[in-house]
Coordinates of C-alpha atoms (C1' of nucleotides) and ligand atoms in Angstrom, one line a residue:
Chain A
X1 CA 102.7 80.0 82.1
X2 CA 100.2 83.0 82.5
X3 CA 100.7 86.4 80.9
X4 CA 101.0 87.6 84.6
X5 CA 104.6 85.6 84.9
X6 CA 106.1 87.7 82.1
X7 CA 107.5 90.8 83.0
X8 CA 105.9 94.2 82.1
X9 CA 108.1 95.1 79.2
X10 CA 107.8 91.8 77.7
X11 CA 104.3 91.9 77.7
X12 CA 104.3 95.3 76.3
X13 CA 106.6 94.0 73.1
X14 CA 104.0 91.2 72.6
X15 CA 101.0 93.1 72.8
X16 CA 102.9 95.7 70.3
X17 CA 104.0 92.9 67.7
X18 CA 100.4 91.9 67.9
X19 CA 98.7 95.2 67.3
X20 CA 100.8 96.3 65.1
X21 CA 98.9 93.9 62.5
X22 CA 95.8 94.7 63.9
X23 CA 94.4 97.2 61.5
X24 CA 97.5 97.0 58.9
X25 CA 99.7 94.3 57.5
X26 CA 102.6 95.8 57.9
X27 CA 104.9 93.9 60.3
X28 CA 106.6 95.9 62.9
X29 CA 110.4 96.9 63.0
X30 CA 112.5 97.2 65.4
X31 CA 113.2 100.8 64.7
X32 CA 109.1 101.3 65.3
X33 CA 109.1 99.7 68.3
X34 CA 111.9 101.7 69.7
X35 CA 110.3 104.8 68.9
X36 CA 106.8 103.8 70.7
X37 CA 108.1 102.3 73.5
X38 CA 110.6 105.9 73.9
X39 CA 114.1 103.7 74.2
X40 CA 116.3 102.7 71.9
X41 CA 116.9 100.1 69.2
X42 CA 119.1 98.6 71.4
X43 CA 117.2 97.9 74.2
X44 CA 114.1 96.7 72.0
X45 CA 116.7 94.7 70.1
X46 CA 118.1 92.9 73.3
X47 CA 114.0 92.5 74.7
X48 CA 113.6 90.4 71.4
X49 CA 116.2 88.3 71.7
X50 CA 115.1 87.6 75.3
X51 CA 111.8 86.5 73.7
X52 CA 113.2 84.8 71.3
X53 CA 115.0 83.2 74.2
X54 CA 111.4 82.0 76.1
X55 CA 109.7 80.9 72.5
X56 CA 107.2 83.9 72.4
X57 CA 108.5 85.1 69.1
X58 CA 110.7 84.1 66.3
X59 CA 113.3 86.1 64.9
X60 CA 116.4 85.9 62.6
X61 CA 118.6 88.9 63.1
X62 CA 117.9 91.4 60.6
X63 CA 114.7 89.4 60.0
X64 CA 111.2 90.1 60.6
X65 CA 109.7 89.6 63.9
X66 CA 106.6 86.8 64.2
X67 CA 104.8 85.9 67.2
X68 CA 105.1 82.1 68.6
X69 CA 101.4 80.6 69.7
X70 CA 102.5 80.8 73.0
X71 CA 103.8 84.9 72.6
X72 CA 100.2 85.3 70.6
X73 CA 98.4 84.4 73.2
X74 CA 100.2 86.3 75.6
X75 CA 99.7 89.3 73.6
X76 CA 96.0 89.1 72.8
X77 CA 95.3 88.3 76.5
X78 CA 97.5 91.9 77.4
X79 CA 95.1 93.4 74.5
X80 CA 92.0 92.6 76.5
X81 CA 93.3 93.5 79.6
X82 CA 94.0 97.2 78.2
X83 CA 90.9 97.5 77.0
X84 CA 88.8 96.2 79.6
X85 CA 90.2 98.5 81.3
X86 CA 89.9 101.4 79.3
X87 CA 87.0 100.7 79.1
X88 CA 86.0 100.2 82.9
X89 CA 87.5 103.2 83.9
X90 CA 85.2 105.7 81.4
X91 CA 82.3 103.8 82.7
X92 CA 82.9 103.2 86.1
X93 CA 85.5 105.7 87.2
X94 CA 84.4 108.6 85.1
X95 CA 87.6 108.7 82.7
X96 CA 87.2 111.1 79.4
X97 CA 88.3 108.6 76.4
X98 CA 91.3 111.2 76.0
X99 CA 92.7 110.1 79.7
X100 CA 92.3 106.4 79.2
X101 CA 95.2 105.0 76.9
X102 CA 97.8 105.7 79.8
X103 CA 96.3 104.6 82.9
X104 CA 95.8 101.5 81.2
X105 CA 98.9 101.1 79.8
X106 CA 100.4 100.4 83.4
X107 CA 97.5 99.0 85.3
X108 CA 97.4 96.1 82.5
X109 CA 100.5 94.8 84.0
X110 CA 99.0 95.1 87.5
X111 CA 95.7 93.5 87.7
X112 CA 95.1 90.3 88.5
X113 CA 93.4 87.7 86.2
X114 CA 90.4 87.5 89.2
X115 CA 90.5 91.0 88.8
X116 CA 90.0 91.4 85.0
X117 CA 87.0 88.7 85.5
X118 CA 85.5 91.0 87.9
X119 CA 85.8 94.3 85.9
X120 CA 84.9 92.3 82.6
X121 CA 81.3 91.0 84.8
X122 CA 80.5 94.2 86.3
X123 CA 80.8 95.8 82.8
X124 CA 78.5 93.0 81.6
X125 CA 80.9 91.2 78.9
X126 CA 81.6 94.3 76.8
X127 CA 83.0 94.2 73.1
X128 CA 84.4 97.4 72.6
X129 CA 87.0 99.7 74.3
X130 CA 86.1 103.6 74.4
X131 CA 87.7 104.0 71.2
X132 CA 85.1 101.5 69.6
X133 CA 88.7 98.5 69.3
X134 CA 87.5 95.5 69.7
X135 CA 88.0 94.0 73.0
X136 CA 89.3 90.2 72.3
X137 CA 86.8 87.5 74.9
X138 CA 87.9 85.3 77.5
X139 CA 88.8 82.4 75.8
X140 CA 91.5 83.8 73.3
X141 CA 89.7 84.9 70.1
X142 CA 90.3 88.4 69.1
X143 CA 86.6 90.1 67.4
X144 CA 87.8 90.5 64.0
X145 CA 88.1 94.2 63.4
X146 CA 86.2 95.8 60.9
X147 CA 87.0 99.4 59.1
X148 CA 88.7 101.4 56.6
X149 CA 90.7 104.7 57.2
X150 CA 88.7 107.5 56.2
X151 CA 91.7 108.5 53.8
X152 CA 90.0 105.4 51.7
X153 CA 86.6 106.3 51.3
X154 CA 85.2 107.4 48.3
X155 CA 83.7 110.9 48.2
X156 CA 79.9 111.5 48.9
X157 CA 79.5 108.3 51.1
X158 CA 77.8 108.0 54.5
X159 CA 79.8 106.4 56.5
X160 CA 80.0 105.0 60.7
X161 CA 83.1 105.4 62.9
X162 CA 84.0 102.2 64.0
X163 CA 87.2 102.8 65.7
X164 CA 89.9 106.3 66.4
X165 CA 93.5 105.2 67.3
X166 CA 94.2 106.3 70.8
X167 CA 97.2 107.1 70.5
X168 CA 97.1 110.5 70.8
X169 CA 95.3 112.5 73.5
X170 CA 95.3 115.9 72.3
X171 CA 93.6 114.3 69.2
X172 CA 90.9 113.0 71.1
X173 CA 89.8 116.0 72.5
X174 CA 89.5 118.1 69.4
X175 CA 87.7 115.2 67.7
X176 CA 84.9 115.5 71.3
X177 CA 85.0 119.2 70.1
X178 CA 83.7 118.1 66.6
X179 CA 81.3 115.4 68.1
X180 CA 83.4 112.6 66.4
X181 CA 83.4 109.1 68.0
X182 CA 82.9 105.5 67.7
X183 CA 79.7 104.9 65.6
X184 CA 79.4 108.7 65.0
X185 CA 77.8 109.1 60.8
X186 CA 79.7 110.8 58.9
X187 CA 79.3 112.3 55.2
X188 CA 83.0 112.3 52.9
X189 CA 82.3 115.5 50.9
X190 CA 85.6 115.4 49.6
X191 CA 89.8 114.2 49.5
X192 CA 92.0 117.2 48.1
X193 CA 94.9 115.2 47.3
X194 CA 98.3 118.2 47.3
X195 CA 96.5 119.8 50.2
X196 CA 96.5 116.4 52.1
X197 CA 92.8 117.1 53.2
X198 CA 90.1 115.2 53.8
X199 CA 86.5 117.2 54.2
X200 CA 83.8 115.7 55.9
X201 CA 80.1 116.6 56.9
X202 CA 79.5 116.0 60.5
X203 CA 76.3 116.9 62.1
X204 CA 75.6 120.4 60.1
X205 CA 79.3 121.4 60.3
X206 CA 81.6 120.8 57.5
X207 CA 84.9 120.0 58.7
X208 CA 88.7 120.1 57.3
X209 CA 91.4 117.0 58.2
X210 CA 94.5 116.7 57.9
X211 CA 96.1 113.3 57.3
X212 CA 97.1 112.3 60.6
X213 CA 93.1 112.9 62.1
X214 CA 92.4 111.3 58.7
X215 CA 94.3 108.6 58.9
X216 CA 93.5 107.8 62.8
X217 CA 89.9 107.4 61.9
X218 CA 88.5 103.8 60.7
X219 CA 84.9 103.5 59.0
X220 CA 82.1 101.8 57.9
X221 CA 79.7 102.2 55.0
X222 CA 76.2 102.5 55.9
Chain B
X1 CA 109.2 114.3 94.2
X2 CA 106.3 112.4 93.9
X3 CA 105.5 108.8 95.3
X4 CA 105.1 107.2 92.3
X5 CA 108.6 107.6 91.4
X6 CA 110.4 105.6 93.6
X7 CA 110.2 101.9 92.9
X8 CA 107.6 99.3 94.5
X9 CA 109.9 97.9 96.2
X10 CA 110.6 101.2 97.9
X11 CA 107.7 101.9 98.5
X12 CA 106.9 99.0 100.2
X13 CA 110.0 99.3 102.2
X14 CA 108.9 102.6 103.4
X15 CA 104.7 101.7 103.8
X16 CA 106.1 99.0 106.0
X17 CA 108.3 101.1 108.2
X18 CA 105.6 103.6 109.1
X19 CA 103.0 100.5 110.0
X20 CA 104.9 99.2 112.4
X21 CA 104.7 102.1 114.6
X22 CA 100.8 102.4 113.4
X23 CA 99.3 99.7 116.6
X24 CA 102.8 99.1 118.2
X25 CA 105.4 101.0 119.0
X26 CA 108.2 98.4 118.7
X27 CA 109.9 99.6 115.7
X28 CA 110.7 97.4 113.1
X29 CA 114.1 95.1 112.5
X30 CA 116.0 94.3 109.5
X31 CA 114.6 90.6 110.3
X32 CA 111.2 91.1 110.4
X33 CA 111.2 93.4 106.6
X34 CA 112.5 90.5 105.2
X35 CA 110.2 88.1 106.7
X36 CA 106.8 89.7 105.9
X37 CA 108.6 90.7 102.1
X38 CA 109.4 87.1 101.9
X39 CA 113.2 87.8 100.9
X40 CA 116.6 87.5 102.6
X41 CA 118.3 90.0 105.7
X42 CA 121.0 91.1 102.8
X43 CA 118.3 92.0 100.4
X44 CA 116.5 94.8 103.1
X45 CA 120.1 95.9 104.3
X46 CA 120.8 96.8 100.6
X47 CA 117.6 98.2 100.3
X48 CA 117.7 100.5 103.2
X49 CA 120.9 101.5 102.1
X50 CA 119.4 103.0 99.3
X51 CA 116.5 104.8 100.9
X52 CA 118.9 106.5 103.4
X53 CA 121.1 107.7 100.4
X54 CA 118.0 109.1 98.8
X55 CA 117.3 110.6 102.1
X56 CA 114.1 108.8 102.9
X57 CA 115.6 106.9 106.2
X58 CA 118.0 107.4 108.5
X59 CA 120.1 104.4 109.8
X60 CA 123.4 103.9 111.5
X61 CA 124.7 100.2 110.5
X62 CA 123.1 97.7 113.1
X63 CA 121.1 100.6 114.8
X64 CA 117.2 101.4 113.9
X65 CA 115.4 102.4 111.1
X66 CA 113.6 105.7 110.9
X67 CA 111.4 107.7 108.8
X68 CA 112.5 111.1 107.8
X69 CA 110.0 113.7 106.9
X70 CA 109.8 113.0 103.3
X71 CA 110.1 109.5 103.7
X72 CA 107.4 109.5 105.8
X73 CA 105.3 111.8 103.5
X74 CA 105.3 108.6 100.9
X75 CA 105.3 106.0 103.3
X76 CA 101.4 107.5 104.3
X77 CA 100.8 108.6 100.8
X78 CA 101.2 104.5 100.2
X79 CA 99.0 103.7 102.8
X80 CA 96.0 105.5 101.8
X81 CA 96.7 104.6 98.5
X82 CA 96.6 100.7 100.1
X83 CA 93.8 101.2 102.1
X84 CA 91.3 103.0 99.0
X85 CA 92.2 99.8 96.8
X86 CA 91.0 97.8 99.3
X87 CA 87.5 100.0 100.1
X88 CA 87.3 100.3 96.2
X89 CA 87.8 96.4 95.6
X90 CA 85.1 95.5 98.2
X91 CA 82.5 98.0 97.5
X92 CA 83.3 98.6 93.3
X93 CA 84.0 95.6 92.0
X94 CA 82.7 93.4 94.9
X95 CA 85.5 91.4 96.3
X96 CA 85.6 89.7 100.0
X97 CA 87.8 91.4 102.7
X98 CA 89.7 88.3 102.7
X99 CA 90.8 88.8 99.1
X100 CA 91.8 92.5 98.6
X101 CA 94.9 92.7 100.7
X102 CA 97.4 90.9 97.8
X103 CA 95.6 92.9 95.2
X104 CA 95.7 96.3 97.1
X105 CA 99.7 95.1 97.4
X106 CA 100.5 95.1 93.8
X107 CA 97.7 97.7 92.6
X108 CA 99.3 100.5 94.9
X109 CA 102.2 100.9 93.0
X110 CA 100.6 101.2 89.6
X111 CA 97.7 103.5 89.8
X112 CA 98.1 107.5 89.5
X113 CA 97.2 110.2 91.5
X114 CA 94.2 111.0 89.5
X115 CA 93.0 107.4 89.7
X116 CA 93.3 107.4 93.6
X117 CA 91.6 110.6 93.5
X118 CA 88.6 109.4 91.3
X119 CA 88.2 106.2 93.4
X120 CA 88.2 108.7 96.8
X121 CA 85.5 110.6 95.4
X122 CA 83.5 108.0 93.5
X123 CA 83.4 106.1 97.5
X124 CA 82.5 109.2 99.4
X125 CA 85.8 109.9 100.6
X126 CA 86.0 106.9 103.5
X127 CA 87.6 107.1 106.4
X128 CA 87.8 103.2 107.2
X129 CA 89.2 100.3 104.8
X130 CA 87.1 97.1 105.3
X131 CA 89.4 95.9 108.2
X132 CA 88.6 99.1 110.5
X133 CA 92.0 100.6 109.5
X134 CA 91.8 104.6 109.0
X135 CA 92.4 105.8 105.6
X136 CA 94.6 108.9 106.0
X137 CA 93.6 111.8 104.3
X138 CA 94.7 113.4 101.0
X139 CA 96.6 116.0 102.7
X140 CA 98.6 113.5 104.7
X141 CA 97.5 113.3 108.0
X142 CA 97.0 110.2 109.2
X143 CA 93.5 109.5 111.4
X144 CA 94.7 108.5 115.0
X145 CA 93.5 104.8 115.3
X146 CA 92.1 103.7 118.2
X147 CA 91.7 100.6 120.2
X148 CA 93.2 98.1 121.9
X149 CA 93.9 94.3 121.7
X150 CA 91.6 92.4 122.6
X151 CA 93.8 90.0 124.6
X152 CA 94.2 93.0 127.2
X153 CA 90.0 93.9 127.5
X154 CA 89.3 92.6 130.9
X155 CA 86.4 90.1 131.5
X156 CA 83.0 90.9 131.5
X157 CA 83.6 94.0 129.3
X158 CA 81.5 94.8 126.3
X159 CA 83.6 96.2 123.3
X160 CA 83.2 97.0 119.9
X161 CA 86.0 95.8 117.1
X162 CA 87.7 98.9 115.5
X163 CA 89.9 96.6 113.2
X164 CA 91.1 93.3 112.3
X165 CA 94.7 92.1 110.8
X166 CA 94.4 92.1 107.2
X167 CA 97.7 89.8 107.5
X168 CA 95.9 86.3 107.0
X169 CA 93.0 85.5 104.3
X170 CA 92.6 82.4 106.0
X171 CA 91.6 84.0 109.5
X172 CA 89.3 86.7 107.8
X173 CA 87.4 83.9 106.1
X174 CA 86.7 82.3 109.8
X175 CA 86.2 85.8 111.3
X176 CA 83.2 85.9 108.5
X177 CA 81.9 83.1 109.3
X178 CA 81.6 84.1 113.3
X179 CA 80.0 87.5 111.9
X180 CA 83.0 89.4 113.3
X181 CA 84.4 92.0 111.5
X182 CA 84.7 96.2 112.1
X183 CA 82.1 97.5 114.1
X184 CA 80.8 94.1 115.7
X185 CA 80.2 94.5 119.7
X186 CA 81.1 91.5 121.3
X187 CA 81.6 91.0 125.1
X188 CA 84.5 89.4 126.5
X189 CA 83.9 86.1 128.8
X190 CA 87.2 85.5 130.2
X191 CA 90.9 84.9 129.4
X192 CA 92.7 81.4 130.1
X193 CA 96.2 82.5 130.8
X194 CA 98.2 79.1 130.5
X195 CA 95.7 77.9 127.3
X196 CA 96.0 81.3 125.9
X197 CA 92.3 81.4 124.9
X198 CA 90.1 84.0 125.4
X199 CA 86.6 83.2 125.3
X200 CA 83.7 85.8 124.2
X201 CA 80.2 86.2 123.5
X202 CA 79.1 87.3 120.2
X203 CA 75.3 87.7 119.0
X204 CA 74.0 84.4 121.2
X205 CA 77.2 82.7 120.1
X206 CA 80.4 81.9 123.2
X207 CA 83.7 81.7 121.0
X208 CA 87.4 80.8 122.0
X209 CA 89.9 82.2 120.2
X210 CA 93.4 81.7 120.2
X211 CA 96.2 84.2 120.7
X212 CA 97.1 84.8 117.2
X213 CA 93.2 85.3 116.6
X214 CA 92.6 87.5 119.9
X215 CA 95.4 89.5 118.9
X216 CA 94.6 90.4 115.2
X217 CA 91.4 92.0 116.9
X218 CA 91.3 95.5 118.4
X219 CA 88.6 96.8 120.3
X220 CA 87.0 100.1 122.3
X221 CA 85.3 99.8 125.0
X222 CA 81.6 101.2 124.2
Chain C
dC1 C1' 125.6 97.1 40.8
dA2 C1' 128.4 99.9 43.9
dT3 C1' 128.2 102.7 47.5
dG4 C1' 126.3 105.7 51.1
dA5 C1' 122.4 106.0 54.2
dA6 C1' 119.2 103.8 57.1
dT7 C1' 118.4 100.3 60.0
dG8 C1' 119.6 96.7 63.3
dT9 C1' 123.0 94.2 66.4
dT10 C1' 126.6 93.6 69.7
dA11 C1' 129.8 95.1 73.3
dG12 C1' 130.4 97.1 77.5
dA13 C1' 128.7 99.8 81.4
dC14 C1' 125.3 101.0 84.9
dT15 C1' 121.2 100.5 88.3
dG16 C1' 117.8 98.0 91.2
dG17 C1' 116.7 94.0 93.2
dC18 C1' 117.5 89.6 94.4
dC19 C1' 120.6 85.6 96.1
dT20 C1' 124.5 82.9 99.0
dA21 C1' 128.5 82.9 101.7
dA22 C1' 131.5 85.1 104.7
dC23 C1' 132.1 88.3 108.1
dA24 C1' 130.9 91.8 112.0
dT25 C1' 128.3 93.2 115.8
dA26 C1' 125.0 92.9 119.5
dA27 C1' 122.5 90.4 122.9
dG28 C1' 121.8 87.0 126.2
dT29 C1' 123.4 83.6 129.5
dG30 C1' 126.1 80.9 132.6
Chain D
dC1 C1' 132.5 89.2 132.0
dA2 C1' 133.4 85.7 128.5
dC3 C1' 131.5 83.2 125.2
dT4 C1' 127.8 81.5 122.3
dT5 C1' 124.0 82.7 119.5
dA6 C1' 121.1 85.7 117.0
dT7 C1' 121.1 89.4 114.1
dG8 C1' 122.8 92.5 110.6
dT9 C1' 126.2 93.8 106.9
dT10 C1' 129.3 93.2 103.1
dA11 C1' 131.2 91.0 99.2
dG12 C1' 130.4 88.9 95.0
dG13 C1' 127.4 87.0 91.6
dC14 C1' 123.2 87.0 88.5
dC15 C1' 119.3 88.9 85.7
dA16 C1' 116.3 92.4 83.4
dG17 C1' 116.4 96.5 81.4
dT18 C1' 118.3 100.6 80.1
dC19 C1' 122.0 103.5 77.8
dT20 C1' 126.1 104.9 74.4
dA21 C1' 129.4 103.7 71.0
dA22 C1' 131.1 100.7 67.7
dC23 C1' 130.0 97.5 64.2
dA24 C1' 127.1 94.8 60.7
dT25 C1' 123.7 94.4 57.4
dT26 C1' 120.3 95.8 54.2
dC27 C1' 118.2 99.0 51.1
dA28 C1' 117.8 102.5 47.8
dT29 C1' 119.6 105.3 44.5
dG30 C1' 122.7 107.1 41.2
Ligands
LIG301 MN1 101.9 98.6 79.2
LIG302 MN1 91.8 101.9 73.4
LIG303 MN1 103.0 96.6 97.6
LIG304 MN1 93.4 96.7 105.1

DNA sequence: CATGAATGTTAGACTGGCCTAACATAAGTG
DNA sequence: CACTTATGTTAGGCCAGTCTAACATTCATG
């Protein structure tokens, strides 16, 4: 079975699970799922059982929720087709990296496997999506991802965006406002705890976050 | 209302309708949706119920199918949605004309309006698909095609193909390999009414081609 | 550790899209 | 023009995916 057999809202539950261990360890819950995919438990409830159902995932009711081999593949194939195509249309359609997340979110269930070969050539093999994620390769393996938050770092270090969660447009645009992107340097001047703020040197402009741009930032030390 | 929010199915439904009055003027049965959709009689009489209680069709039980304003409106809107996928496929991403009909097929119902405006801009804002079909415009209107079946050129006459069938992969691959496609000028030899084969001239090359060939080819006389 | 709040599941209903089987109508032919 | 055949519609069933409402379980806190 290809990915292309399941239907879209299955492969948008896999490619959640999956993700949702990406750059955290916490496993996903129901109630989280629900609230990303804008229905209700219900529904997501009833999608995993289906799963369940095809041996994609495992799950024991009011248990945690684990992807099979079978779903994992499913899901990290989905992965790379978002991003591919993120990716493809900021370079080859003229996307800003604010406009991307959406688009892709329904043309991944469209395209063809040719398709994805074709965009993944023409882009020549890229490893990174336009909000520096790791774009898993042809043959299954996910690029390991590599980062902290920013919330983490200590105070007075250099550090390189690797990746900002796309998750939320508006976001985006203020950090292209501040010149903050993937593999942007950055100095931590400081974390003021009760305020929730995080200031950071960027360029020659110091700069105040709050802890949701904090928190959708991941770095490097350099 | 926009296009996008009627299902695929409906929109192919609709995209359908309008093309069969697009080179013929037969318009189209109950019988031959569900053949070229690949599903049952009962499964477009259900459907067309529900496009004429949206409004989008008009049909009296066992009487014909047609377009109403609106209807129509999406039904061309999917067409040059259709049509750009295919231009885009061929000249973007490099894909035969043989292989971007099935793509276009699925791809039209999952891109945005923004998308299909960035690919119109990004090729020039063409007026032909890469089977000689006209791309109608953004504002709706549909450019008059022109041409006729070959089959009905008379002998001797020296035409030039306007478009070709999209219907069968197959055929375009042998079409390619004859070096026939949109804008080729070839000159008719002669029809053989009981063989059915009509027998032309292209480059220093005599062809015979049979009627479901001839047919799928439409010419101007030049 | 008991209990109320938060979280998750199940039951039942609805829609679109598909099917098969039975029925209705229209078209063609002797 | 009657009757057969082709075509189209309706009835009834199924599945995925969604909802609301009712119910079940788990968790946290007093
Ligand atoms: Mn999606
Ligand atoms: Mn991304
Ligand atoms: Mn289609
Ligand atoms: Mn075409």
């Amino acid at each position: 079975m290809t990915v292309s057999e399941l239907t879209a809202s299955a492969q948008d539950y896999l490619k959640m699970i999956w993700s949702s261990t990406e750059w955290a360890e916490a496993p996903i819950t129901v109630g989280a799922m629900a609230e990303r995919m804008a229905v209700k438990p219900s529904t997501v409830s009833d999608g995993i059982r289906r799963l369940a159902k095809q041996g994609l995932v495992t799950h024991a009711p009011y248990g945690s929720i684990e992807l099979t081999p079978a779903g994992r593949a499913h899901a990290v194939e989905m992965v790379r087709r978002h991003r591919l195509l993120e990716t493809f249309l900021v370079q080859i359609l003229g996307y800003g990296w604010d406009e991307v997340h959406d688009e892709a979110e329904i043309l991944e269930h469209a395209v063809s496997d040719t398709m994805i070969q074709r965009i993944d050539e023409k882009l020549g093999h890229p490893t990174r999506d336009p909000h520096g994620d790791p774009i898993p390769s042809g043959n299954g393996l996910p690029h390991p991802p590599q980062g902290d938050p920013l919330t983490s770092v200590e105070p007075e270090r250099t550090v390189t965006i690797t990746r900002i969660s796309d998750a939320d447009p508006d976001m985006l645009r203020y950090f292209t406002q501040l010149g903050l992107g993937p593999d942007t340097r950055l100095q931590v001047l400081a974390h003021r705890p009760y305020a929730d703020v995080t200031t950071i040197r960027v360029g020659d402009r110091d700069v105040d976050l709050g802890p949701s741009a904090a928190e959708a930032i991941w770095v490097v030390a350099n």
